mmCIF file of C-alpha atoms and ligand atoms in Angstrom:
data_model
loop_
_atom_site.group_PDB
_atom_site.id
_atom_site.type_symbol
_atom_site.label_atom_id
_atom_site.label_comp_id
_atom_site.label_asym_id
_atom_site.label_seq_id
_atom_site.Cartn_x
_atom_site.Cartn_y
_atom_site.Cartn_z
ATOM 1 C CA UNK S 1 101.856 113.900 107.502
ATOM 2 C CA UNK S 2 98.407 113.207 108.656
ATOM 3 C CA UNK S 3 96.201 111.792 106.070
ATOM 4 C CA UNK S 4 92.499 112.798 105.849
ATOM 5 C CA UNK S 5 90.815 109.009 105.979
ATOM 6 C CA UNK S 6 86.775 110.714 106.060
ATOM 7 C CA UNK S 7 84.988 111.030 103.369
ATOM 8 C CA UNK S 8 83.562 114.306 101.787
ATOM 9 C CA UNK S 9 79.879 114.295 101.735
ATOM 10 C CA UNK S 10 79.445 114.318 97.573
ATOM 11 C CA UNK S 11 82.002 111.696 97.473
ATOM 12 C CA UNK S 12 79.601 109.825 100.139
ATOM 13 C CA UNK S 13 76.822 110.807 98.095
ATOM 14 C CA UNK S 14 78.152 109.041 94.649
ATOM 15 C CA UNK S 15 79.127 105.947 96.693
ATOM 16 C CA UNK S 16 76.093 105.305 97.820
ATOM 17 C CA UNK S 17 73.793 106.262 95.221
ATOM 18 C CA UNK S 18 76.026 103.837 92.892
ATOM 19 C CA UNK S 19 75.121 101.495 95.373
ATOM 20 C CA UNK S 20 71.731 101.666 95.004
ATOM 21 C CA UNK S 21 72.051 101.843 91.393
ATOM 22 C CA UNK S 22 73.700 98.366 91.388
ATOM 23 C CA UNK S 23 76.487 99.672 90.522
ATOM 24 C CA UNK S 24 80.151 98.419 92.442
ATOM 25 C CA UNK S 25 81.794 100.844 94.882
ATOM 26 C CA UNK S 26 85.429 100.204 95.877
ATOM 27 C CA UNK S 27 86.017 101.328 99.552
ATOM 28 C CA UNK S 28 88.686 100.673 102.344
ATOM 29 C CA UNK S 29 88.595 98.666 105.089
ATOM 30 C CA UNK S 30 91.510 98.413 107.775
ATOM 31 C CA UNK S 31 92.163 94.674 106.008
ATOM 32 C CA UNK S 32 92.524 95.504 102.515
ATOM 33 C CA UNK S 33 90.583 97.435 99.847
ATOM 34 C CA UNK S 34 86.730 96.196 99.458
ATOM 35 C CA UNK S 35 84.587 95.429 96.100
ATOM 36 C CA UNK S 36 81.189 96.861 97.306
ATOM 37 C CA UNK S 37 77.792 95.395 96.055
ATOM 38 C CA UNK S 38 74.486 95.994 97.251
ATOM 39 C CA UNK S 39 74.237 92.815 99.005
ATOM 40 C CA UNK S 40 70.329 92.784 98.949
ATOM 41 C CA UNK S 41 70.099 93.244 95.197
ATOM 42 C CA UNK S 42 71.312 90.456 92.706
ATOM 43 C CA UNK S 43 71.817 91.982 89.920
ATOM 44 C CA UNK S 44 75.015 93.954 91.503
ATOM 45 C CA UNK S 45 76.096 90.951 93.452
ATOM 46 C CA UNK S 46 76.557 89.293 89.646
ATOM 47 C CA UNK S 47 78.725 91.842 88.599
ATOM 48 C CA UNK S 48 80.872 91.311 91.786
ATOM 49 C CA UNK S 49 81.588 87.423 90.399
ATOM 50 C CA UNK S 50 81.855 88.439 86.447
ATOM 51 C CA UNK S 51 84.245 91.566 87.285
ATOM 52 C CA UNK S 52 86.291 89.332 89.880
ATOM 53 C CA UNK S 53 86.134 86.100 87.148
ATOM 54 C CA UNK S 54 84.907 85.108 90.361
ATOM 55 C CA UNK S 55 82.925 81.190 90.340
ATOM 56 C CA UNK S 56 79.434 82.179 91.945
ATOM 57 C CA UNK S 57 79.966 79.234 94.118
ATOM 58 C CA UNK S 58 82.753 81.355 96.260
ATOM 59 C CA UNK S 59 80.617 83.001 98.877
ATOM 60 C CA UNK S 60 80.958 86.787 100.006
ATOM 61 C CA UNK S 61 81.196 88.795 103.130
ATOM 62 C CA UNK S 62 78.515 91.092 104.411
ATOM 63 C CA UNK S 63 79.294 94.091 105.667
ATOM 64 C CA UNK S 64 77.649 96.004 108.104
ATOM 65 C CA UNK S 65 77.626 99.327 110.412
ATOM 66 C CA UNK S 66 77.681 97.852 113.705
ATOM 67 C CA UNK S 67 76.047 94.664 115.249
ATOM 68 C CA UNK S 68 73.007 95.973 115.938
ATOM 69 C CA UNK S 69 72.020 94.767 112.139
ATOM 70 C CA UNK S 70 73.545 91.342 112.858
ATOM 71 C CA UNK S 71 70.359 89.813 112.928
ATOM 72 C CA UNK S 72 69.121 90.945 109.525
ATOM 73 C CA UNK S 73 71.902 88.616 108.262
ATOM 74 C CA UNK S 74 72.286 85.765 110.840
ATOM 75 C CA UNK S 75 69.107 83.742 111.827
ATOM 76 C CA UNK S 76 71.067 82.336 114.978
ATOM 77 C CA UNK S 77 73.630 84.247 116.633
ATOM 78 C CA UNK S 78 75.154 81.916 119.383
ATOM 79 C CA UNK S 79 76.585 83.257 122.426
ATOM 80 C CA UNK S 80 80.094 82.629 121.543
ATOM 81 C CA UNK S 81 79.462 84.885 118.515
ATOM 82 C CA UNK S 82 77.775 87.299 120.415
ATOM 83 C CA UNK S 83 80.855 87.997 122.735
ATOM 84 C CA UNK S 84 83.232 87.754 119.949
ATOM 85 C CA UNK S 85 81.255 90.771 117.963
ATOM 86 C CA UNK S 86 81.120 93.131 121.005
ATOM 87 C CA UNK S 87 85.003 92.391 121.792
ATOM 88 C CA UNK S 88 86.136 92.586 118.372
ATOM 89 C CA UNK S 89 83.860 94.871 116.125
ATOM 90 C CA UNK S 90 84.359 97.116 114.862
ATOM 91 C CA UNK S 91 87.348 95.303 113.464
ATOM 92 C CA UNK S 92 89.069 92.511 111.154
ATOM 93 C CA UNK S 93 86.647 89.723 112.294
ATOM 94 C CA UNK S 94 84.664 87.882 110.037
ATOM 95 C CA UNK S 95 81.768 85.613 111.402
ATOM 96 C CA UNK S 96 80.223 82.425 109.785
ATOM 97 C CA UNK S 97 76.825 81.981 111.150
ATOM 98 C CA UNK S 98 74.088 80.073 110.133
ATOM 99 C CA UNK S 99 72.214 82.890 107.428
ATOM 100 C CA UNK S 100 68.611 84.226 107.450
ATOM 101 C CA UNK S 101 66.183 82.792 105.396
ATOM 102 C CA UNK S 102 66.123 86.700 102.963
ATOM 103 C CA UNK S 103 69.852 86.364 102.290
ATOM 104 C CA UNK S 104 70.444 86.028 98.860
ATOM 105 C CA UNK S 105 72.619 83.029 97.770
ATOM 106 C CA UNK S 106 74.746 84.663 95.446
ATOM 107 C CA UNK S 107 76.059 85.890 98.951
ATOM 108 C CA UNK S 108 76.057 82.685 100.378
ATOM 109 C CA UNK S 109 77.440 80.547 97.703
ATOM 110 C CA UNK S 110 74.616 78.709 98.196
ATOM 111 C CA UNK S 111 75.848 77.411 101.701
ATOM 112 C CA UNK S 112 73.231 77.444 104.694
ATOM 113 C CA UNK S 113 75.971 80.189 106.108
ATOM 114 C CA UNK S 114 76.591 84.077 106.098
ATOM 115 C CA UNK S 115 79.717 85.973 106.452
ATOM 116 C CA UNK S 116 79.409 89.034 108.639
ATOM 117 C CA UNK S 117 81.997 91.876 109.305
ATOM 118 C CA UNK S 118 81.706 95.031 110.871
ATOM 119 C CA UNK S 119 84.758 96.802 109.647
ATOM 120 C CA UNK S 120 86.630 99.874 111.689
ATOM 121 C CA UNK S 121 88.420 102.398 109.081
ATOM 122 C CA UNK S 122 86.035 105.252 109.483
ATOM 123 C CA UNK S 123 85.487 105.713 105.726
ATOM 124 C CA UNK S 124 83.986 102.094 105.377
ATOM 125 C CA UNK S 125 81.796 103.230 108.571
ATOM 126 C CA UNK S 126 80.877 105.877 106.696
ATOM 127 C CA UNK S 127 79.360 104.696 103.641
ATOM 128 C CA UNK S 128 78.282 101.800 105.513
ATOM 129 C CA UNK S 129 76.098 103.986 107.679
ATOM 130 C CA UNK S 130 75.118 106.323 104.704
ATOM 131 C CA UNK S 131 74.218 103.309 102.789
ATOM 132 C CA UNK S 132 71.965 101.745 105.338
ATOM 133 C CA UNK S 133 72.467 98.358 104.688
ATOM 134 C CA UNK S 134 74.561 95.396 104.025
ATOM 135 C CA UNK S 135 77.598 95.778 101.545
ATOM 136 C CA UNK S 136 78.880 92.623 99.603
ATOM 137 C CA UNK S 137 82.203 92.873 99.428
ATOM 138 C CA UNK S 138 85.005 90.297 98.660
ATOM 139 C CA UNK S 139 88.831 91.909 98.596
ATOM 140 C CA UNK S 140 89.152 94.096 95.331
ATOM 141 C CA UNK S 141 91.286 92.152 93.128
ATOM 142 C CA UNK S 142 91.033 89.668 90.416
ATOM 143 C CA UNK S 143 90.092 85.933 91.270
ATOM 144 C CA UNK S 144 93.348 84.347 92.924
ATOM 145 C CA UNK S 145 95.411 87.774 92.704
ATOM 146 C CA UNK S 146 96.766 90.081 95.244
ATOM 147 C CA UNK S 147 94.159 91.746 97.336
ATOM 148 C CA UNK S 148 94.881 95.991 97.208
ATOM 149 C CA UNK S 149 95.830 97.724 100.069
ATOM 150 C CA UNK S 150 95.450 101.116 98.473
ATOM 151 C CA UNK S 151 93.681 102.528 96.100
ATOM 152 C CA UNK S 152 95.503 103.129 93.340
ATOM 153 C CA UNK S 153 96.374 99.152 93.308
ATOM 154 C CA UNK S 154 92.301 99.031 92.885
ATOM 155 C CA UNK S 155 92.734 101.258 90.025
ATOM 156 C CA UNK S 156 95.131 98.979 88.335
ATOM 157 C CA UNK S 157 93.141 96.196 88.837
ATOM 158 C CA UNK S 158 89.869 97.363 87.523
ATOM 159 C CA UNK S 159 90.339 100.386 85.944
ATOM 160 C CA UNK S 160 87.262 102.384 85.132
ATOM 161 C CA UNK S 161 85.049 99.392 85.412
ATOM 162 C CA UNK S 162 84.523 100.489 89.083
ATOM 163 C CA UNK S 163 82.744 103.871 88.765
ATOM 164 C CA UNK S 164 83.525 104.929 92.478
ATOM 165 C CA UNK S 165 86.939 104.267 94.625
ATOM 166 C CA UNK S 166 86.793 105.385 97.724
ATOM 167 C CA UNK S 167 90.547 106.039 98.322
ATOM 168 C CA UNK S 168 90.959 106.012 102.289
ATOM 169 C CA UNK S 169 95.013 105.480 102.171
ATOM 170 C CA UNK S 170 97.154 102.898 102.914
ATOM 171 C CA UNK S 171 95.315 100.220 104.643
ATOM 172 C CA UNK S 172 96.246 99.356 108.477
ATOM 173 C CA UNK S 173 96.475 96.336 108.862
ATOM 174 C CA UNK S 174 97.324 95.016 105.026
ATOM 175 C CA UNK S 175 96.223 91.455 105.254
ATOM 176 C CA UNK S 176 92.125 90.278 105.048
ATOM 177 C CA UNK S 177 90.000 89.733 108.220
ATOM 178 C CA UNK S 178 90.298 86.600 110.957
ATOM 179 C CA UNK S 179 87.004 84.121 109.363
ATOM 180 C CA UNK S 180 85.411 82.244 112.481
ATOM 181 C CA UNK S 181 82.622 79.848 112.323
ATOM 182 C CA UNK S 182 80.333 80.055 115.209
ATOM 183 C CA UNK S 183 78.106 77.175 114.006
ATOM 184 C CA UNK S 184 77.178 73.598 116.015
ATOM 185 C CA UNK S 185 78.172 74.717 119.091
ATOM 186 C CA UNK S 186 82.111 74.572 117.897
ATOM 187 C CA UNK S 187 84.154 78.269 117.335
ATOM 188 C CA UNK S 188 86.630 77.484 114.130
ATOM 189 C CA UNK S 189 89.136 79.021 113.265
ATOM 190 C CA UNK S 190 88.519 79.293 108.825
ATOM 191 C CA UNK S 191 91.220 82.004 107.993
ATOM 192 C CA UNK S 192 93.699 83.501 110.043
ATOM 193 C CA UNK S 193 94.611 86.992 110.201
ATOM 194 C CA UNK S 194 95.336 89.983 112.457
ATOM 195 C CA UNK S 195 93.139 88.723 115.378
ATOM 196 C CA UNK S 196 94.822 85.362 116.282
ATOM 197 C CA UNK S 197 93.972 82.560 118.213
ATOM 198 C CA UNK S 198 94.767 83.007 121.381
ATOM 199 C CA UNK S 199 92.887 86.126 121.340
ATOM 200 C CA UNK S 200 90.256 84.795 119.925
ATOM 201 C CA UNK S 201 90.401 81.614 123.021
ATOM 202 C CA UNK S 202 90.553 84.474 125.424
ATOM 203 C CA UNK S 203 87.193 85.892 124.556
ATOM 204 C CA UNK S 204 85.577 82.205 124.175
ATOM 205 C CA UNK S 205 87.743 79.467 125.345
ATOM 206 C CA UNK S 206 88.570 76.540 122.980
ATOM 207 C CA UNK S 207 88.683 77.667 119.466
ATOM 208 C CA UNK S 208 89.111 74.398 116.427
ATOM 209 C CA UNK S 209 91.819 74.476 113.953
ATOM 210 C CA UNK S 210 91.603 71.779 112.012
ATOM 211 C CA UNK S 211 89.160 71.061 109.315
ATOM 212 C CA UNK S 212 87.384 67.906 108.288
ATOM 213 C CA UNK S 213 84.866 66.932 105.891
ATOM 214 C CA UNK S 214 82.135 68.304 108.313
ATOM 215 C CA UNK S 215 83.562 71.810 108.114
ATOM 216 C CA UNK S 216 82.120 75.411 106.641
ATOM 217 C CA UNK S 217 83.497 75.411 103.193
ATOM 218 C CA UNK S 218 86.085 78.562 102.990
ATOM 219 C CA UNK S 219 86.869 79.021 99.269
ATOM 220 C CA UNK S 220 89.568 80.893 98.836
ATOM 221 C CA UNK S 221 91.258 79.474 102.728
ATOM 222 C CA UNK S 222 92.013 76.282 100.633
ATOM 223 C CA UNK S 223 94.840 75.655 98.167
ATOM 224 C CA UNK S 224 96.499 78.074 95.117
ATOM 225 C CA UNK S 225 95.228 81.807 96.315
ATOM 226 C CA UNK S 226 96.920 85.393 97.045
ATOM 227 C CA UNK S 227 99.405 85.073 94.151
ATOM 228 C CA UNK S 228 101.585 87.652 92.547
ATOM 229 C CA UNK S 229 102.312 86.581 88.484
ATOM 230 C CA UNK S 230 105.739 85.873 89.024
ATOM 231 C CA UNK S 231 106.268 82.296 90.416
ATOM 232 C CA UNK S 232 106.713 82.457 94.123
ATOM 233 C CA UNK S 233 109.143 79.471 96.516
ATOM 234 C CA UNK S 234 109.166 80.102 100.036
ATOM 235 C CA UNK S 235 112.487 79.037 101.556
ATOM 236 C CA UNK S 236 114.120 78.786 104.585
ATOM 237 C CA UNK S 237 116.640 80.981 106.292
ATOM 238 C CA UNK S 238 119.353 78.866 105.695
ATOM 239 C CA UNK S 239 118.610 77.754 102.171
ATOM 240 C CA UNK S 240 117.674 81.800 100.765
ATOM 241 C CA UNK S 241 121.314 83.219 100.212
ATOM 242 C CA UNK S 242 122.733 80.234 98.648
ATOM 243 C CA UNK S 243 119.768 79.892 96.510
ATOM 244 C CA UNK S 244 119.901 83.785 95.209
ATOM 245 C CA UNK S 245 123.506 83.396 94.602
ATOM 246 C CA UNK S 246 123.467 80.152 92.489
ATOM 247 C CA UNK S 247 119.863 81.304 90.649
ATOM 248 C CA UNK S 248 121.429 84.666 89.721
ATOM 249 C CA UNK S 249 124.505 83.037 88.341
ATOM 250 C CA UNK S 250 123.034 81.378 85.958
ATOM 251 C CA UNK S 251 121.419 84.923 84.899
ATOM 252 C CA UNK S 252 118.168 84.507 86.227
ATOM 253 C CA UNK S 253 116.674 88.194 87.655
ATOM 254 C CA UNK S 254 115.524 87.368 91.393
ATOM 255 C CA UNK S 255 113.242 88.998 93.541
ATOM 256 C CA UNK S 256 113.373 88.376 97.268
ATOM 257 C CA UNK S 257 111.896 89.091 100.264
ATOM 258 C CA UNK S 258 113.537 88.686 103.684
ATOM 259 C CA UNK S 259 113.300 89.702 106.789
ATOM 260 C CA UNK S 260 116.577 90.859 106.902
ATOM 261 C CA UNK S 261 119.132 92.703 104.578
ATOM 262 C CA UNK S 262 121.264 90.883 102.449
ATOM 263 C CA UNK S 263 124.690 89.608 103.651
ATOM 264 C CA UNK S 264 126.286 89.077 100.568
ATOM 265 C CA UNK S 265 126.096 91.528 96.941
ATOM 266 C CA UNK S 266 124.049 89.716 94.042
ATOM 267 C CA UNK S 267 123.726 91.121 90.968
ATOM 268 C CA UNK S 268 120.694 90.559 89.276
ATOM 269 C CA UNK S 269 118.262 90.708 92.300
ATOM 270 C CA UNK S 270 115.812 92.736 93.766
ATOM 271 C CA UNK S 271 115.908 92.873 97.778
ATOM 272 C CA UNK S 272 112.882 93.928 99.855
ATOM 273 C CA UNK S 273 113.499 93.763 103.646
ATOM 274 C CA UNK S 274 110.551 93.311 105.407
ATOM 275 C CA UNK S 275 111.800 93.309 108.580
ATOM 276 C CA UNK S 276 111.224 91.482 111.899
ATOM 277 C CA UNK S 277 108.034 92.964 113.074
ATOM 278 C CA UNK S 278 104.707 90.905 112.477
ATOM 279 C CA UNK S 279 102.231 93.975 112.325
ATOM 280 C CA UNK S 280 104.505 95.751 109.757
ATOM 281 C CA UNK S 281 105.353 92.851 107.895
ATOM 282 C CA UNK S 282 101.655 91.931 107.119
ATOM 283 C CA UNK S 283 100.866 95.271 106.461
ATOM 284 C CA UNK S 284 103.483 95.923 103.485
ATOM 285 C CA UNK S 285 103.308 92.415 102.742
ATOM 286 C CA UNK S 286 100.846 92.738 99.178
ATOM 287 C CA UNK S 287 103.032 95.614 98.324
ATOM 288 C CA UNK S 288 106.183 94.399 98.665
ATOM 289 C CA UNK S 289 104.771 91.844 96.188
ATOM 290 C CA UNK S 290 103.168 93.997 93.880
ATOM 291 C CA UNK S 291 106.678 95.541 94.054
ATOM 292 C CA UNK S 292 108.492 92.532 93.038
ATOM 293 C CA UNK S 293 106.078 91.445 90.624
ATOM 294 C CA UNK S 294 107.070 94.556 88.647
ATOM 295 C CA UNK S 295 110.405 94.468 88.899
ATOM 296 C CA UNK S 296 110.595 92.143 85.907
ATOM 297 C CA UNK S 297 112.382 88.942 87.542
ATOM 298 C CA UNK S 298 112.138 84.987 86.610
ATOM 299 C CA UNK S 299 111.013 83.924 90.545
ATOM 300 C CA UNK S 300 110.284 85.550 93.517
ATOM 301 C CA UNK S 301 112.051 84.051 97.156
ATOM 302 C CA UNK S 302 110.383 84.798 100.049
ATOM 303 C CA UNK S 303 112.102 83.724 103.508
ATOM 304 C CA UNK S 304 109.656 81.760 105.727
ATOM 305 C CA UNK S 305 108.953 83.599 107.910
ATOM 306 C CA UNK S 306 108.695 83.016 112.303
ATOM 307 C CA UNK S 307 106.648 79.747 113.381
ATOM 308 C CA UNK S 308 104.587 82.366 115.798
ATOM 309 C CA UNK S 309 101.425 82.766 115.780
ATOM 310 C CA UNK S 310 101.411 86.590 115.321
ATOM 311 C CA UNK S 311 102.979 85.765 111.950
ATOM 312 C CA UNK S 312 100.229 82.838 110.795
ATOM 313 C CA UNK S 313 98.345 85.213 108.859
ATOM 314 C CA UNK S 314 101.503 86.098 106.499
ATOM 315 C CA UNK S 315 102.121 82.226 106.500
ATOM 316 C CA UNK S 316 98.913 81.320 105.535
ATOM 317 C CA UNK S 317 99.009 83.335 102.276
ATOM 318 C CA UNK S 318 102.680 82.929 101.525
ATOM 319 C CA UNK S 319 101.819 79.364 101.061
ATOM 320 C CA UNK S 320 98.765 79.916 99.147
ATOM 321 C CA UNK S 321 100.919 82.131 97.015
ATOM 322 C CA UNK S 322 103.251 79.451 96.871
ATOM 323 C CA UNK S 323 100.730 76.507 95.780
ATOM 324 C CA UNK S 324 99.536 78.902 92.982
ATOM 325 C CA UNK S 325 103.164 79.183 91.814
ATOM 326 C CA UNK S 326 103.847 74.818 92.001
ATOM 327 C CA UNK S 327 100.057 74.749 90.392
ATOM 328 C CA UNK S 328 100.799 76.955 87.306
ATOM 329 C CA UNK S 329 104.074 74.963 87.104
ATOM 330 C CA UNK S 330 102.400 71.462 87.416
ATOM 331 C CA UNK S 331 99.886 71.600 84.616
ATOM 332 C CA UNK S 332 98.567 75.255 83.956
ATOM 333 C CA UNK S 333 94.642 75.415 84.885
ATOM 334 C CA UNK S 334 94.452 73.377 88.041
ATOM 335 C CA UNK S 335 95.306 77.052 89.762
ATOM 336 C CA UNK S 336 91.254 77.862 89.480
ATOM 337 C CA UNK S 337 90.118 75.215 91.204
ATOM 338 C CA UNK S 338 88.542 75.263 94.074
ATOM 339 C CA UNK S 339 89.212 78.614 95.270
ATOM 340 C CA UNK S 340 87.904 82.140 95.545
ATOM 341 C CA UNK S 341 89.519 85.499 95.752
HETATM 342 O O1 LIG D 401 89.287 91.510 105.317
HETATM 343 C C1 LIG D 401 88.451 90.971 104.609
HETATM 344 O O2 LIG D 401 87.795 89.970 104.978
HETATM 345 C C2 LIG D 401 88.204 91.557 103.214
HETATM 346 C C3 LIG D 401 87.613 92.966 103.381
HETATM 347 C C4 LIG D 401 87.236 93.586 102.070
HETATM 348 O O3 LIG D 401 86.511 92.893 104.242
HETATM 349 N N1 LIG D 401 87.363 90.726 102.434
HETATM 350 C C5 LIG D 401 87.771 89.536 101.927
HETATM 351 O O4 LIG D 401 86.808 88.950 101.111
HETATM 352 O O5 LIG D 401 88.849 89.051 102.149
HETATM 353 P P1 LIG D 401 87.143 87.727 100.137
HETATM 354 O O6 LIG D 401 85.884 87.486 99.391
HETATM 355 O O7 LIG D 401 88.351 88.015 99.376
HETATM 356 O O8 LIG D 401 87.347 86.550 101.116
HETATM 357 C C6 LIG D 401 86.248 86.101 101.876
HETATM 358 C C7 LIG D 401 86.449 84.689 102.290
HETATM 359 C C8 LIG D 401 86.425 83.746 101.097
HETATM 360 O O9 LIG D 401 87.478 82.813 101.259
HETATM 361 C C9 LIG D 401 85.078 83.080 101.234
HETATM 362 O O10 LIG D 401 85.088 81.790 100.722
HETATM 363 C C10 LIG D 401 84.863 83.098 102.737
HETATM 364 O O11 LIG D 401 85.349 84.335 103.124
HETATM 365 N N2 LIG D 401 83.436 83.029 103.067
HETATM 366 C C11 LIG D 401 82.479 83.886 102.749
HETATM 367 N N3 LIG D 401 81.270 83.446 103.165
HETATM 368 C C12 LIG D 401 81.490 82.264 103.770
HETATM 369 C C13 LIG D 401 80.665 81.303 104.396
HETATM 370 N N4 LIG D 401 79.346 81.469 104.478
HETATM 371 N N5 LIG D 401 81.238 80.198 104.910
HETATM 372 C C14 LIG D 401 82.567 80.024 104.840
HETATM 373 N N6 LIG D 401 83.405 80.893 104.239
HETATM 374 C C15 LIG D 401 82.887 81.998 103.709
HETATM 375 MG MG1 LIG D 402 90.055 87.869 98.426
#
């Protein structure tokens, strides 16, 4: 079935006139399902951080058409940047660049920095170009949850507190954007996602990893994040069978997701294969756990998955999900800290 991703133009119309009410507008990206603010007008940007239970501190990405409007956001746009934007956007690049002086700091976080994406699905070009300017927009979910990859998981999430979703199907690409700082004459790598690093070092040469004291602060790329309700253990190939088979006789419900079918029968558990394949993996990934997290079971097991780089964007949230699960465990509120969703 071919699914109509476009717009009609009176749902375009209520999008972006709640826009420039102040008012939120859900959309879709190819990442995962956007939280859109005006990001030129405070007021809205607030009610981004109180709807989220976001900390103001946690800075947001801004949105625009194409780069042409770069410069409204970024003061300096370094070469390296500058190649990266015409290679990648539109698409699930983010860029940290140091921010012009207009840019409001509830985008900012009150960092000398800006976040810039120029997104691909054709609805968020759309209302993007409709709109005319920069969109705020963090991923649509709850501080520390799951972000959405469809729309009705923005519905659940927020109910009618969000006036407009924009409901542009299943997302493509199901995890958020690649974040690169282009700041100090160093390219670093902040969050990794469907662009990866050797990419990325194609298109600009070396490309930093690690961080250090010195670098961008990336709320939300640091510690307890992406996490379903149920408590989440990420275990290796060898250990995961054993482990379902001795939890569940003790009585315990288990959800699990492999990458393979199970070998053995287990009564008691819930069995997502998410198969071998890195692009489909990431993009059922939230909903497999959205799955699971209904499913009414005492933990959720998720196989590690490949050390390969086309898998380090499911990695890198696995574990977060993972932390948020040992930091509930370990003393209750030390799972807000520090982080942003
Ligand atoms: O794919 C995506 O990036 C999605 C879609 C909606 O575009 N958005 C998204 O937004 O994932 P959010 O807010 O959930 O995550 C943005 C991340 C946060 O970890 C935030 O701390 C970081 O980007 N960030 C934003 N501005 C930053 C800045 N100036 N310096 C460093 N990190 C920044
Ligand atoms: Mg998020």
């Amino acid at each position: 079935m071919v699914r109509v991703v476009r717009a009609t133009p009176v749902e375009l119309a209520a999008a972006v006139q709640a826009l420039r009410d102040g008012e939120l507008v859900a959309f879709p990206t190819e990442t995962v399902y956007g939280l859109g603010a005006h990001a030129a007008y405070p007021a809205a940007l607030r009610r981004v951080f109180e709807l989220k239970g976001r900390p103001t501190t946690h800075p947001l990405i801004v949105h625009i058409d194409s780069l042409r409007y770069l410069t409204r956001w970024a003061r300096e746009v370094p070469d390296a940047a500058t190649r990266l934007a015409e290679h990648f956007w539109p698409g699930p690049l983010t860029l940290v660049l140091p921010r012009a002086e207009n840019v409001h700091r509830l985008v900012t976080g009150g960092q000398d920095t800006v976040a810039v994406r120029v997104p691909s699905h054709p609805m968020a070009q759309q209302l993007l170009t409709a709109f005319g300017g920069g969109i705020a927009a963090p991923s649509a979910n709850r501080y520390g949850r799951l972000s959405p990859t469809r729309a009705e998981h923005v519905r659940e999430e927020f109910g009618a507190a969000v006036r407009v979703v924009l409901d542009g199907g299943d997302c493509k690409l199901g995890l958020e954007s690649t974040i690169v700082a282009c700041l100090d004459g160093k390219v670093q790598l902040l969050r990794p996602g469907a662009i990866t690093l050797s990419q990325l070092e194609r298109v600009v040469g070396e490309v930093v990893t690690e961080t250090s004291a010195q670098s961008p602060r990336v709320p939300g790329s640091s510690g307890a994040h992406y996490a379903p309700n149920t408590p989440l253990s990420v275990v290796s190939s060898g250990e995961l069978e054993g482990l379902v088979a001795a939890l569940t006789a003790s009585g315990m419900r288990i959800g699990v997701l492999a990458l393979h079918p199970p070998m053995g029968t287990y009564r008691l558990t819930t069995w997502i294969n998410g198969g071998q394949r890195p692009e489909s993996y990431a993009h059922d990934l939230y909903a497999h756990l959205r799955t699971l997290d209904k499913a009414g079971c005492a933990r959720i097991l998720v196989q590690e998955v490949p050390a390969d780089e086309r898998w380090d964007a499911a990695y890198d949230r696995l574990h977060r999900a993972a932390a948020s699960a040992t930091e509930l465990a370990d003393g209750g509120d030390t799972v807000a800290l520090g982080v942003s969703g």
